[in-house]
Amino acid sequence: MKRGRYYRICILFLTMVSTWAQEQKGFYVPYQMPTHAFVRFNTFVANPAAPLVVNYQEHNVGLYYRNQWMGYKNDNFSLMGLSYGRNWRETSSMNLFLYKRNVTVMTNYGVVLNYGHLIHLSDNVRIGMGLNVIPSFSGLDKGRIRVADPADPLLQVGNSFDFVLQPGGYLAFGDFYLMGTAENLIDYSAGASKAMTEFRDKTFTAHLMYRKALDSRSDLLEDGYWSVAFRATKEFDGYNFGGHAMIDLPALGWANLGYTQRNGLIAGVGFNLRQQWSLGIEYENAMGVKVPQLGSTFGVYLNVQFGGDRQKRTPPAPPKPPRLPVVPAKEEPKKEEPQPLVPHNPEVKPKPVKPNQAPISVKTETMEGVPAGHYVVIGVYANPRNAYSFLQQMGKRYEVSSFVNKKNGLTYIYLGKGALSLEDAQNLMRKYMLNLDFIGGIWVLEAK
């Protein structure tokens, strides 16, 4: 229902704007975005299906500012944007990017409306498809123009309504992604009554990316991954190549390093606060590019993520059992031992006494759909993919299984058959608690 209302609002908005734009005549700015810089946030601007690769089920609101080619007198190359995005059901993504571009004396402002959908052909093969619809306005920034005659007819030209259609998608085989985007497949200027670029000058971009989740039980590395991608772009002036590498640790932050023949070297770093607030910066230097006159570029990100499983706190591990106090035995006066009725047999050896075993603490939770009993838990994950990877890894050496807590969506990995008695669960934990695979990460849960 909500999605249908959203689509109707978008169609009504585009219809009204298109009708008004028929009466407008003016200059236009061809659509162009720094897609090589959008590797962590606003990825849908670079590829309409990209948000489904790092598929966090949450909302995202962000601010972005980029000042390009600094160092010139009266330079005015900048991009400002406000974004919102949401993924749901692990198969759908909806995003928008409201932006304003300054290109010397020209100004272009509009919105990128995005929708993406993911199809699972098998466990290892996936297809992501997406579409960007970009209505915008272009015109002269008269405040930056100095003229001798204010009545110059060129200054009386109004704004131009522009429309861009941008399809894209990817084909994933395991951790490999083959991605493609037609950045300006359809771009029409109502002010000029023609396409903004000829078909031979259209921009097409392809990526070959490898993305790997970090396999670690450390809280700092949970949901983390690293990726490397190679990029090829066909533009109006020929082919441009590049690539980038990135590491993303949601508990800490991210860092990326890349290069393109058109823009040069780009580096970015960001920091996360409780997997909710993100602040990042980027720097671009035009070294080794086709147009060496370009200056440096700076960018700033501020993003907020909310409403997802990552923002929910993982339940803490149960406290360690207290040590039993040692009570010194009181000395008693020696008494004369009575003579045994049976003669002493030196060959009979006394049985060794087992050392005292302290009780193991148990955490109790009420869980729907989980058989009642005790479970020896060795891992709790918010991301189902990480839980599956850990389950496959531990399953090679131990008997392990899993269940999902429907209250918070967390996945519990446990040893043995599960639903054990308290005594069996404690014995199983004592058997493995000193194993290097489980030190500091094994405990008993009672499900009711």
XYZ file of C-alpha atoms in Angstrom:
448
model
C 0.000 0.000 0.000
C 2.729 2.436 0.943
C 4.774 1.545 -2.146
C 1.752 2.100 -4.402
C 1.166 5.512 -2.851
C 4.828 6.367 -3.367
C 4.675 5.430 -7.055
C 1.489 7.468 -7.615
C 3.061 10.538 -6.014
C 6.157 10.195 -8.230
C 4.060 9.832 -11.402
C 1.917 12.848 -10.471
C 5.025 14.911 -9.763
C 6.650 14.002 -13.085
C 3.431 14.723 -15.007
C 3.018 18.181 -13.476
C 6.666 19.085 -14.013
C 6.660 17.864 -17.611
C 3.545 19.913 -18.432
C 5.067 23.057 -16.963
C 8.400 22.411 -18.681
C 6.912 22.528 -22.160
C 6.721 26.322 -21.862
C 10.318 26.712 -20.654
C 13.270 27.457 -22.920
C 16.823 27.690 -21.691
C 20.315 26.307 -21.305
C 20.902 22.857 -19.872
C 23.676 21.005 -18.026
C 24.169 17.366 -19.102
C 23.672 14.924 -16.243
C 26.989 13.833 -14.746
C 27.795 12.552 -11.267
C 31.075 11.552 -9.559
C 30.038 7.906 -9.576
C 33.613 6.761 -8.908
C 33.355 8.375 -5.448
C 30.111 6.667 -4.374
C 31.554 3.377 -3.094
C 30.202 3.427 0.490
C 27.139 5.686 0.512
C 24.850 6.810 -2.324
C 25.925 3.748 -4.306
C 22.606 3.707 -6.167
C 23.701 6.883 -7.984
C 26.543 4.850 -9.528
C 24.499 1.669 -10.102
C 20.729 1.510 -9.426
C 21.018 -2.027 -8.013
C 24.120 -1.451 -5.852
C 22.285 -1.025 -2.475
C 21.246 -4.687 -2.727
C 24.891 -5.831 -2.578
C 25.501 -4.617 0.989
C 21.903 -5.351 1.914
C 21.320 -3.894 5.378
C 17.609 -4.007 6.278
C 17.411 -0.460 7.617
C 16.788 3.215 6.829
C 19.567 5.595 5.796
C 19.579 9.405 5.755
C 22.658 11.292 4.592
C 24.197 14.629 3.664
C 26.933 14.959 1.071
C 29.057 17.907 -0.049
C 31.778 17.863 -2.694
C 33.886 20.848 -3.778
C 35.626 19.945 -7.009
C 38.744 21.308 -8.710
C 39.659 23.844 -6.038
C 42.470 26.317 -6.663
C 40.973 28.366 -9.488
C 39.922 31.986 -9.254
C 36.136 32.194 -8.972
C 35.884 28.450 -9.336
C 32.410 27.036 -8.875
C 32.334 23.264 -9.263
C 30.412 21.725 -6.374
C 27.765 19.150 -5.533
C 25.435 19.148 -2.530
C 22.980 16.360 -1.819
C 20.459 15.017 0.682
C 19.706 11.300 0.462
C 17.261 8.806 1.920
C 17.167 5.063 1.410
C 15.521 1.928 2.687
C 15.947 -1.806 2.069
C 13.277 -4.298 3.021
C 12.517 -8.023 2.671
C 16.139 -8.550 1.521
C 14.900 -8.200 -2.077
C 13.836 -4.564 -2.525
C 15.478 -1.168 -2.221
C 14.144 2.380 -2.560
C 16.320 5.514 -2.503
C 16.332 9.173 -3.467
C 19.051 11.798 -3.780
C 18.035 15.471 -3.844
C 20.960 17.423 -5.260
C 22.252 20.758 -6.511
C 25.221 21.067 -8.885
C 27.168 24.200 -9.663
C 29.128 24.212 -12.939
C 30.780 27.639 -13.294
C 27.884 29.981 -14.186
C 25.374 27.125 -14.603
C 23.236 25.541 -11.910
C 21.518 22.171 -12.034
C 19.219 20.856 -9.324
C 17.062 17.757 -9.291
C 16.356 14.412 -7.641
C 17.494 10.843 -8.319
C 14.543 8.470 -7.731
C 15.689 4.871 -7.389
C 14.175 1.420 -7.103
C 16.022 -1.898 -7.064
C 14.998 -5.548 -6.888
C 16.987 -8.708 -6.164
C 16.274 -12.174 -7.577
C 17.871 -15.342 -6.105
C 18.366 -17.972 -8.792
C 20.249 -20.242 -6.361
C 22.335 -19.982 -3.200
C 25.296 -18.638 -5.172
C 23.690 -16.932 -8.178
C 21.781 -13.661 -7.822
C 20.522 -10.979 -10.198
C 20.051 -7.383 -9.101
C 18.107 -4.933 -11.252
C 17.455 -1.245 -10.730
C 16.290 1.961 -12.360
C 16.992 5.635 -11.683
C 14.557 8.314 -12.843
C 16.134 11.785 -12.677
C 14.045 14.932 -13.272
C 16.036 18.165 -12.949
C 16.227 21.851 -13.858
C 19.160 23.713 -15.381
C 19.776 27.394 -15.815
C 22.160 30.328 -15.567
C 23.341 31.506 -12.164
C 22.918 35.187 -12.971
C 24.529 36.230 -9.716
C 27.879 34.979 -11.001
C 27.748 36.719 -14.384
C 29.213 40.168 -15.024
C 27.810 41.851 -18.136
C 27.822 45.327 -19.577
C 24.217 45.123 -20.739
C 21.749 43.643 -18.214
C 19.177 43.505 -21.023
C 21.234 41.011 -22.998
C 18.754 38.493 -24.503
C 20.936 35.593 -23.383
C 20.259 36.522 -19.761
C 16.511 36.432 -20.283
C 16.470 32.744 -21.111
C 14.643 30.724 -18.461
C 15.430 27.394 -16.869
C 15.326 24.126 -18.775
C 13.572 21.000 -17.546
C 15.714 17.882 -18.061
C 14.867 14.208 -17.768
C 17.278 11.261 -17.478
C 16.535 7.533 -17.387
C 19.325 5.364 -15.982
C 19.007 1.540 -15.864
C 21.554 -0.741 -14.240
C 22.082 -4.087 -12.601
C 24.477 -6.870 -11.695
C 24.968 -10.611 -11.911
C 26.553 -12.231 -8.851
C 28.327 -15.606 -8.734
C 29.171 -16.186 -5.084
C 31.496 -13.334 -4.108
C 32.043 -12.085 -7.677
C 29.877 -9.330 -9.144
C 29.595 -8.277 -12.783
C 27.891 -4.869 -12.805
C 26.750 -2.519 -15.554
C 25.079 0.902 -15.836
C 23.838 3.075 -18.695
C 24.345 6.430 -16.993
C 22.426 8.559 -19.518
C 20.613 6.103 -21.735
C 17.740 8.561 -22.162
C 18.474 12.234 -21.440
C 16.098 14.830 -22.810
C 16.148 18.603 -22.417
C 12.755 20.283 -22.779
C 14.441 23.676 -23.057
C 16.463 22.619 -26.092
C 13.797 20.171 -27.343
C 16.402 17.503 -27.983
C 18.535 14.823 -26.360
C 21.371 16.229 -24.279
C 23.882 13.729 -25.708
C 24.026 11.795 -28.945
C 23.965 8.018 -28.643
C 27.619 7.735 -29.677
C 28.484 9.994 -26.724
C 26.461 8.078 -24.125
C 28.206 6.919 -20.950
C 28.271 3.199 -20.119
C 30.079 1.843 -17.058
C 31.007 -1.748 -16.152
C 32.453 -3.114 -12.901
C 34.021 -6.425 -11.994
C 33.997 -6.652 -8.208
C 35.063 -9.216 -5.626
C 33.529 -8.802 -2.182
C 34.431 -11.020 0.786
C 32.954 -11.052 4.274
C 35.464 -11.102 7.116
C 35.409 -14.471 8.859
C 35.930 -13.626 12.506
C 34.089 -13.980 15.805
C 35.423 -10.674 17.073
C 32.753 -8.066 17.830
C 34.844 -5.419 16.048
C 34.843 -7.413 12.799
C 31.237 -8.624 12.793
C 29.426 -7.804 9.515
C 32.728 -6.500 8.122
C 33.930 -7.088 4.579
C 36.553 -6.043 2.077
C 36.136 -5.547 -1.644
C 38.137 -4.748 -4.745
C 36.679 -3.608 -8.077
C 37.900 -2.821 -11.576
C 36.058 -0.183 -13.576
C 35.733 0.534 -17.308
C 33.759 3.502 -18.635
C 32.896 4.372 -22.210
C 32.450 8.166 -22.426
C 32.257 10.841 -25.113
C 36.062 11.066 -25.298
C 36.784 7.335 -25.360
C 37.429 4.694 -22.718
C 38.533 5.402 -19.152
C 39.711 2.731 -16.730
C 40.160 2.590 -12.989
C 39.378 0.692 -9.826
C 39.146 0.851 -6.063
C 39.637 -1.204 -2.904
C 37.665 -0.819 0.312
C 37.380 -2.292 3.790
C 34.250 -1.727 5.849
C 33.985 -2.531 9.572
C 30.525 -1.423 10.772
C 31.688 -1.362 14.402
C 34.570 1.030 13.568
C 34.383 2.641 10.128
C 35.601 2.250 6.570
C 38.435 3.227 4.246
C 38.741 3.189 0.470
C 41.425 3.931 -2.112
C 40.825 4.242 -5.845
C 42.017 5.637 -9.161
C 40.454 6.592 -12.497
C 42.086 7.951 -15.619
C 39.667 10.877 -15.708
C 39.698 11.975 -12.048
C 42.972 10.654 -10.654
C 43.630 9.291 -7.175
C 40.830 9.271 -4.595
C 40.993 8.240 -0.943
C 38.302 8.214 1.718
C 37.989 7.331 5.385
C 35.019 7.285 7.723
C 34.137 6.522 11.318
C 31.026 4.895 12.756
C 29.416 5.489 16.132
C 27.424 2.511 17.414
C 26.704 1.457 13.817
C 24.280 4.372 13.626
C 26.161 7.623 12.941
C 28.777 7.808 10.174
C 31.116 10.682 9.365
C 33.530 10.487 6.452
C 35.785 12.583 4.254
C 37.297 12.060 0.813
C 40.185 13.631 -1.046
C 40.861 13.488 -4.764
C 44.060 14.510 -6.532
C 44.273 14.788 -10.304
C 47.531 12.917 -10.701
C 48.103 10.935 -13.886
C 44.852 12.057 -15.509
C 44.017 12.956 -19.088
C 43.339 16.603 -18.142
C 46.249 17.619 -15.871
C 44.834 21.101 -15.237
C 42.307 19.756 -12.748
C 42.767 20.765 -9.118
C 42.129 18.906 -5.861
C 38.691 17.840 -4.660
C 37.300 17.448 -1.144
C 34.123 15.695 -0.032
C 32.276 15.195 3.270
C 29.703 12.556 4.283
C 27.304 12.571 7.239
C 24.939 9.600 7.446
C 22.504 8.157 9.964
C 21.313 4.538 9.885
C 18.313 3.459 11.959
C 15.526 0.903 12.239
C 17.684 -2.152 11.471
C 19.036 -5.200 13.270
C 22.525 -3.671 13.418
C 21.257 -0.958 15.747
C 19.915 -3.518 18.202
C 22.355 -4.461 20.900
C 23.521 -8.055 20.868
C 22.682 -9.681 24.220
C 25.753 -9.726 26.452
C 27.396 -12.993 27.385
C 26.296 -14.355 30.759
C 28.483 -13.400 33.710
C 31.170 -15.777 34.806
C 30.178 -17.956 37.762
C 31.508 -16.713 41.100
C 34.322 -18.633 42.658
C 33.395 -20.655 45.673
C 35.022 -19.371 48.854
C 37.654 -21.586 50.396
C 36.801 -22.338 54.032
C 39.744 -23.573 56.101
C 39.055 -26.785 57.963
C 39.125 -26.648 61.769
C 41.655 -28.784 63.510
C 40.149 -31.401 65.764
C 41.892 -33.248 68.565
C 43.297 -36.544 67.510
C 41.431 -39.559 68.638
C 42.663 -43.048 68.968
C 41.592 -45.027 65.959
C 39.906 -48.323 66.741
C 41.569 -51.446 65.556
C 40.056 -52.726 62.288
C 38.214 -56.000 62.500
C 39.544 -56.962 59.067
C 43.300 -57.030 58.569
C 44.686 -54.277 56.329
C 45.271 -55.313 52.698
C 48.047 -53.202 51.117
C 47.064 -54.242 47.553
C 43.706 -52.400 47.701
C 44.247 -48.824 46.392
C 41.867 -45.991 47.297
C 39.826 -44.477 44.427
C 40.946 -40.984 43.387
C 38.597 -38.177 44.342
C 37.467 -35.974 41.405
C 38.208 -32.266 41.805
C 35.307 -30.060 42.758
C 33.548 -28.614 39.718
C 31.995 -25.167 40.190
C 28.441 -24.767 38.860
C 28.045 -23.147 35.425
C 25.721 -20.161 35.196
C 22.718 -20.418 32.906
C 20.894 -17.602 31.093
C 17.152 -18.123 30.720
C 15.033 -16.682 27.897
C 11.508 -17.267 26.637
C 11.646 -18.029 22.893
C 8.808 -18.734 20.531
C 9.151 -21.794 18.320
C 12.334 -23.082 20.023
C 12.108 -26.469 21.805
C 12.434 -26.061 25.561
C 15.711 -27.160 27.064
C 19.335 -26.158 27.494
C 21.657 -25.134 24.653
C 25.449 -24.691 24.661
C 25.704 -21.460 22.646
C 28.959 -20.632 20.809
C 27.858 -17.631 18.731
C 25.090 -15.034 18.303
C 24.824 -13.149 15.002
C 22.630 -10.318 13.749
C 23.575 -10.939 10.105
C 22.213 -14.252 8.736
C 25.047 -14.478 6.198
C 27.695 -14.319 8.915
C 25.755 -16.878 10.949
C 25.636 -19.229 7.957
C 29.383 -18.835 7.324
C 30.217 -19.565 10.974
C 27.859 -22.553 10.991
C 29.563 -24.004 7.916
C 33.015 -23.426 9.412
C 32.250 -25.012 12.799
C 30.289 -27.843 11.179
C 33.507 -29.197 9.687
C 34.870 -29.999 13.178
C 31.900 -30.179 15.542
C 28.252 -31.117 15.675
C 26.503 -27.736 15.515
C 23.018 -26.411 14.772
C 21.194 -23.094 14.943
C 17.868 -21.397 15.644
C 16.503 -17.856 15.280
C 15.055 -15.796 18.124
C 11.864 -14.347 16.623
C 11.828 -11.470 19.123
C 15.022 -9.810 17.889
C 15.934 -11.755 14.732
C 19.278 -12.934 16.168
C 20.696 -16.294 15.083
C 22.077 -18.595 17.818
C 24.703 -21.244 16.979
C 24.951 -24.102 19.508
C 26.860 -27.342 20.083
C 25.298 -30.773 20.163
C 21.707 -31.751 19.530
C 20.113 -29.025 21.651
C 17.192 -29.152 24.107
C 19.483 -30.905 26.604
C 19.044 -31.386 30.304
C 20.935 -29.025 32.581
C 23.424 -31.726 33.564
C 24.101 -32.759 29.963
C 24.536 -29.138 28.863
C 26.987 -28.416 31.682
C 28.984 -31.554 30.922
C 29.113 -30.639 27.222
C 30.302 -27.132 28.015
C 33.012 -28.415 30.413
C 34.197 -30.692 27.619
C 34.793 -27.815 25.169
C 35.195 -24.695 27.314
C 39.009 -24.872 27.179
C 39.061 -25.473 23.426
C 40.822 -22.664 21.559
C 37.797 -22.274 19.269
C 35.500 -21.369 22.155
C 37.556 -19.601 24.825
C 35.531 -16.620 26.008
C 32.600 -17.408 23.738
C 30.663 -20.415 25.073
C 27.744 -20.373 27.501
C 24.545 -22.213 28.432
C 21.109 -20.893 27.456
C 17.843 -22.254 28.816
C 14.968 -21.785 26.367
C 11.442 -21.858 27.733
